[in-house]
């Protein structure tokens, strides 16, 4: 149970859905229609989608599988910041170098040219992070 102003506070609801499976059920209606809030809820509980606004329940990008596969954090979450230091197209691949955290270790590698930023995020998560942890990915100003 929470007071109505808390149920309508986006940051409070984001934090609640990270810790309580049914929290989306008690969120204010506008937040049940907020894609980021619903995605965060689905990441943490497969049954959370049933509390989302009807249009979002039908959205394939918010399915349980899509939510679990998305490696990126939403604003306000406590997640590792990863800075892309280098991102270059070389022959049939993208070569990248990423700094994990502030002053943390670096990770580098190559991905197929058809890769997306989601693929890069999943690679970072699989190589250096807990598989359930999300990350903020900071891109360079320009890529070559």
Short mmCIF file of the C-alpha atoms (twelve columns), coordinates in Angstrom:
data_MODEL
# 
_entry.id   MODEL 
# 
loop_
_atom_site.group_PDB 
_atom_site.id 
_atom_site.type_symbol 
_atom_site.label_atom_id 
_atom_site.label_alt_id 
_atom_site.label_comp_id 
_atom_site.label_asym_id 
_atom_site.label_seq_id 
_atom_site.Cartn_x 
_atom_site.Cartn_y 
_atom_site.Cartn_z 
_atom_site.pdbx_PDB_model_num 
ATOM 1   C CA . UNK A 1   0.000  0.000   0.000   1 
ATOM 2   C CA . UNK A 2   1.190  3.487   -0.800  1 
ATOM 3   C CA . UNK A 3   -0.262 6.974   -0.897  1 
ATOM 4   C CA . UNK A 4   -1.557 8.165   -4.281  1 
ATOM 5   C CA . UNK A 5   1.285  10.682  -4.786  1 
ATOM 6   C CA . UNK A 6   3.820  7.849   -4.410  1 
ATOM 7   C CA . UNK A 7   1.910  5.633   -6.837  1 
ATOM 8   C CA . UNK A 8   2.213  8.431   -9.404  1 
ATOM 9   C CA . UNK A 9   5.922  9.130   -8.776  1 
ATOM 10  C CA . UNK A 10  7.895  7.583   -11.639 1 
ATOM 11  C CA . UNK A 11  11.141 7.140   -9.680  1 
ATOM 12  C CA . UNK A 12  9.339  5.541   -6.733  1 
ATOM 13  C CA . UNK A 13  7.474  3.137   -9.015  1 
ATOM 14  C CA . UNK A 14  10.650 2.241   -10.949 1 
ATOM 15  C CA . UNK A 15  12.378 1.344   -7.696  1 
ATOM 16  C CA . UNK A 16  9.319  -0.553  -6.468  1 
ATOM 17  C CA . UNK A 17  9.045  -2.759  -9.576  1 
ATOM 18  C CA . UNK A 18  12.698 -3.722  -9.137  1 
ATOM 19  C CA . UNK A 19  12.016 -5.117  -5.674  1 
ATOM 20  C CA . UNK A 20  8.384  -6.198  -5.518  1 
ATOM 21  C CA . UNK A 21  6.832  -8.502  -8.111  1 
ATOM 22  C CA . UNK A 22  3.344  -7.009  -7.990  1 
ATOM 23  C CA . UNK A 23  4.286  -3.329  -7.641  1 
ATOM 24  C CA . UNK A 24  3.084  -2.386  -11.145 1 
ATOM 25  C CA . UNK A 25  -0.445 -3.420  -10.139 1 
ATOM 26  C CA . UNK A 26  -0.577 -0.510  -7.676  1 
ATOM 27  C CA . UNK A 27  1.061  2.142   -9.876  1 
ATOM 28  C CA . UNK A 28  -0.968 5.059   -11.202 1 
ATOM 29  C CA . UNK A 29  -2.512 4.444   -14.635 1 
ATOM 30  C CA . UNK A 30  -0.165 6.808   -16.521 1 
ATOM 31  C CA . UNK A 31  2.813  4.790   -15.250 1 
ATOM 32  C CA . UNK A 32  1.165  1.538   -16.311 1 
ATOM 33  C CA . UNK A 33  1.248  3.071   -19.810 1 
ATOM 34  C CA . UNK A 34  4.914  4.147   -19.515 1 
ATOM 35  C CA . UNK A 35  7.023  1.841   -21.679 1 
ATOM 36  C CA . UNK A 36  10.186 2.166   -19.566 1 
ATOM 37  C CA . UNK A 37  8.368  1.446   -16.313 1 
ATOM 38  C CA . UNK A 38  6.657  -1.597  -17.813 1 
ATOM 39  C CA . UNK A 39  9.904  -2.885  -19.338 1 
ATOM 40  C CA . UNK A 40  11.648 -2.615  -15.977 1 
ATOM 41  C CA . UNK A 41  8.754  -4.445  -14.304 1 
ATOM 42  C CA . UNK A 42  8.820  -7.222  -16.928 1 
ATOM 43  C CA . UNK A 43  12.585 -7.614  -16.461 1 
ATOM 44  C CA . UNK A 44  11.994 -8.470  -12.814 1 
ATOM 45  C CA . UNK A 45  8.730  -10.393 -12.987 1 
ATOM 46  C CA . UNK A 46  7.224  -12.341 -15.849 1 
ATOM 47  C CA . UNK A 47  3.711  -11.705 -14.597 1 
ATOM 48  C CA . UNK A 48  4.076  -7.907  -14.447 1 
ATOM 49  C CA . UNK A 49  2.884  -7.404  -18.025 1 
ATOM 50  C CA . UNK A 50  -0.691 -8.260  -17.008 1 
ATOM 51  C CA . UNK A 51  -0.799 -4.999  -15.010 1 
ATOM 52  C CA . UNK A 52  0.384  -2.832  -17.918 1 
ATOM 53  C CA . UNK A 53  -1.970 -0.676  -19.973 1 
ATOM 54  C CA . UNK A 54  -3.719 -2.667  -22.732 1 
ATOM 55  C CA . UNK A 55  -1.703 -1.232  -25.661 1 
ATOM 56  C CA . UNK A 56  1.556  -2.216  -23.958 1 
ATOM 57  C CA . UNK A 57  0.322  -5.724  -23.176 1 
ATOM 58  C CA . UNK A 58  0.100  -6.333  -26.915 1 
ATOM 59  C CA . UNK A 59  3.552  -4.864  -27.657 1 
ATOM 60  C CA . UNK A 60  5.938  -7.687  -28.698 1 
ATOM 61  C CA . UNK A 61  8.935  -5.616  -27.581 1 
ATOM 62  C CA . UNK A 62  7.627  -5.765  -24.020 1 
ATOM 63  C CA . UNK A 63  7.115  -9.496  -23.929 1 
ATOM 64  C CA . UNK A 64  8.783  -11.336 -21.088 1 
ATOM 65  C CA . UNK A 65  11.440 -12.664 -23.451 1 
ATOM 66  C CA . UNK A 66  12.210 -9.220  -24.880 1 
ATOM 67  C CA . UNK A 67  12.452 -7.678  -21.414 1 
ATOM 68  C CA . UNK A 68  14.878 -10.329 -20.235 1 
ATOM 69  C CA . UNK A 69  17.015 -9.963  -23.375 1 
ATOM 70  C CA . UNK A 70  17.379 -6.171  -23.100 1 
ATOM 71  C CA . UNK A 71  20.730 -5.460  -21.421 1 
ATOM 72  C CA . UNK A 72  20.252 -1.720  -21.024 1 
ATOM 73  C CA . UNK A 73  19.249 0.028   -17.809 1 
ATOM 74  C CA . UNK A 74  16.519 2.615   -17.540 1 
ATOM 75  C CA . UNK A 75  17.118 6.062   -16.121 1 
ATOM 76  C CA . UNK A 76  17.331 6.038   -12.356 1 
ATOM 77  C CA . UNK A 77  18.515 2.464   -11.923 1 
ATOM 78  C CA . UNK A 78  21.729 1.566   -10.159 1 
ATOM 79  C CA . UNK A 79  23.690 -0.056  -12.963 1 
ATOM 80  C CA . UNK A 80  27.229 -0.146  -14.239 1 
ATOM 81  C CA . UNK A 81  28.180 2.682   -16.601 1 
ATOM 82  C CA . UNK A 82  30.103 1.407   -19.617 1 
ATOM 83  C CA . UNK A 83  31.791 3.916   -21.919 1 
ATOM 84  C CA . UNK A 84  32.465 2.948   -25.510 1 
ATOM 85  C CA . UNK A 85  35.996 4.222   -26.076 1 
ATOM 86  C CA . UNK A 86  36.344 2.918   -29.615 1 
ATOM 87  C CA . UNK A 87  33.889 1.654   -32.191 1 
ATOM 88  C CA . UNK A 88  35.219 1.045   -35.706 1 
ATOM 89  C CA . UNK A 89  34.092 -0.840  -38.768 1 
ATOM 90  C CA . UNK A 90  36.943 -3.063  -39.928 1 
ATOM 91  C CA . UNK A 91  36.315 -5.371  -42.865 1 
ATOM 92  C CA . UNK A 92  33.355 -7.595  -41.902 1 
ATOM 93  C CA . UNK A 93  33.302 -6.640  -38.222 1 
ATOM 94  C CA . UNK A 94  32.825 -3.876  -35.691 1 
ATOM 95  C CA . UNK A 95  35.808 -3.534  -33.380 1 
ATOM 96  C CA . UNK A 96  35.070 -2.044  -29.995 1 
ATOM 97  C CA . UNK A 97  36.801 -1.102  -26.763 1 
ATOM 98  C CA . UNK A 98  34.700 -0.415  -23.664 1 
ATOM 99  C CA . UNK A 99  35.621 0.905   -20.201 1 
ATOM 100 C CA . UNK A 100 33.662 -0.846  -17.450 1 
ATOM 101 C CA . UNK A 101 32.816 1.653   -14.725 1 
ATOM 102 C CA . UNK A 102 34.903 4.644   -13.771 1 
ATOM 103 C CA . UNK A 103 38.572 3.728   -13.917 1 
ATOM 104 C CA . UNK A 104 37.574 0.094   -14.327 1 
ATOM 105 C CA . UNK A 105 38.960 -2.556  -16.584 1 
ATOM 106 C CA . UNK A 106 38.583 -2.432  -20.333 1 
ATOM 107 C CA . UNK A 107 36.924 -4.961  -22.571 1 
ATOM 108 C CA . UNK A 108 37.584 -5.169  -26.278 1 
ATOM 109 C CA . UNK A 109 36.500 -7.390  -29.083 1 
ATOM 110 C CA . UNK A 110 34.906 -7.767  -32.472 1 
ATOM 111 C CA . UNK A 111 31.292 -8.339  -33.415 1 
ATOM 112 C CA . UNK A 112 29.828 -9.169  -36.825 1 
ATOM 113 C CA . UNK A 113 29.048 -6.145  -39.007 1 
ATOM 114 C CA . UNK A 114 25.323 -6.926  -38.728 1 
ATOM 115 C CA . UNK A 115 25.413 -6.472  -34.928 1 
ATOM 116 C CA . UNK A 116 23.263 -3.949  -33.092 1 
ATOM 117 C CA . UNK A 117 23.849 -1.952  -29.903 1 
ATOM 118 C CA . UNK A 118 21.743 -4.582  -28.162 1 
ATOM 119 C CA . UNK A 119 24.233 -7.225  -29.319 1 
ATOM 120 C CA . UNK A 120 27.073 -5.133  -27.905 1 
ATOM 121 C CA . UNK A 121 25.229 -4.760  -24.593 1 
ATOM 122 C CA . UNK A 122 24.571 -8.505  -24.377 1 
ATOM 123 C CA . UNK A 123 28.245 -9.223  -25.180 1 
ATOM 124 C CA . UNK A 124 29.391 -6.871  -22.394 1 
ATOM 125 C CA . UNK A 125 26.905 -8.380  -19.966 1 
ATOM 126 C CA . UNK A 126 27.940 -11.949 -20.813 1 
ATOM 127 C CA . UNK A 127 31.665 -11.185 -20.693 1 
ATOM 128 C CA . UNK A 128 31.991 -8.942  -17.679 1 
ATOM 129 C CA . UNK A 129 28.774 -8.655  -15.691 1 
ATOM 130 C CA . UNK A 130 26.244 -10.715 -13.821 1 
ATOM 131 C CA . UNK A 131 23.845 -11.983 -16.509 1 
ATOM 132 C CA . UNK A 132 20.882 -10.226 -14.849 1 
ATOM 133 C CA . UNK A 133 22.638 -6.904  -14.328 1 
ATOM 134 C CA . UNK A 134 21.761 -4.101  -16.703 1 
ATOM 135 C CA . UNK A 135 24.124 -1.393  -17.885 1 
ATOM 136 C CA . UNK A 136 24.237 2.173   -19.108 1 
ATOM 137 C CA . UNK A 137 26.104 2.378   -22.389 1 
ATOM 138 C CA . UNK A 138 27.722 5.729   -23.206 1 
ATOM 139 C CA . UNK A 139 28.598 6.050   -26.879 1 
ATOM 140 C CA . UNK A 140 31.434 8.136   -28.299 1 
ATOM 141 C CA . UNK A 141 30.574 11.398  -30.039 1 
ATOM 142 C CA . UNK A 142 31.610 9.919   -33.358 1 
ATOM 143 C CA . UNK A 143 32.345 6.454   -34.677 1 
ATOM 144 C CA . UNK A 144 34.588 5.633   -37.622 1 
# 
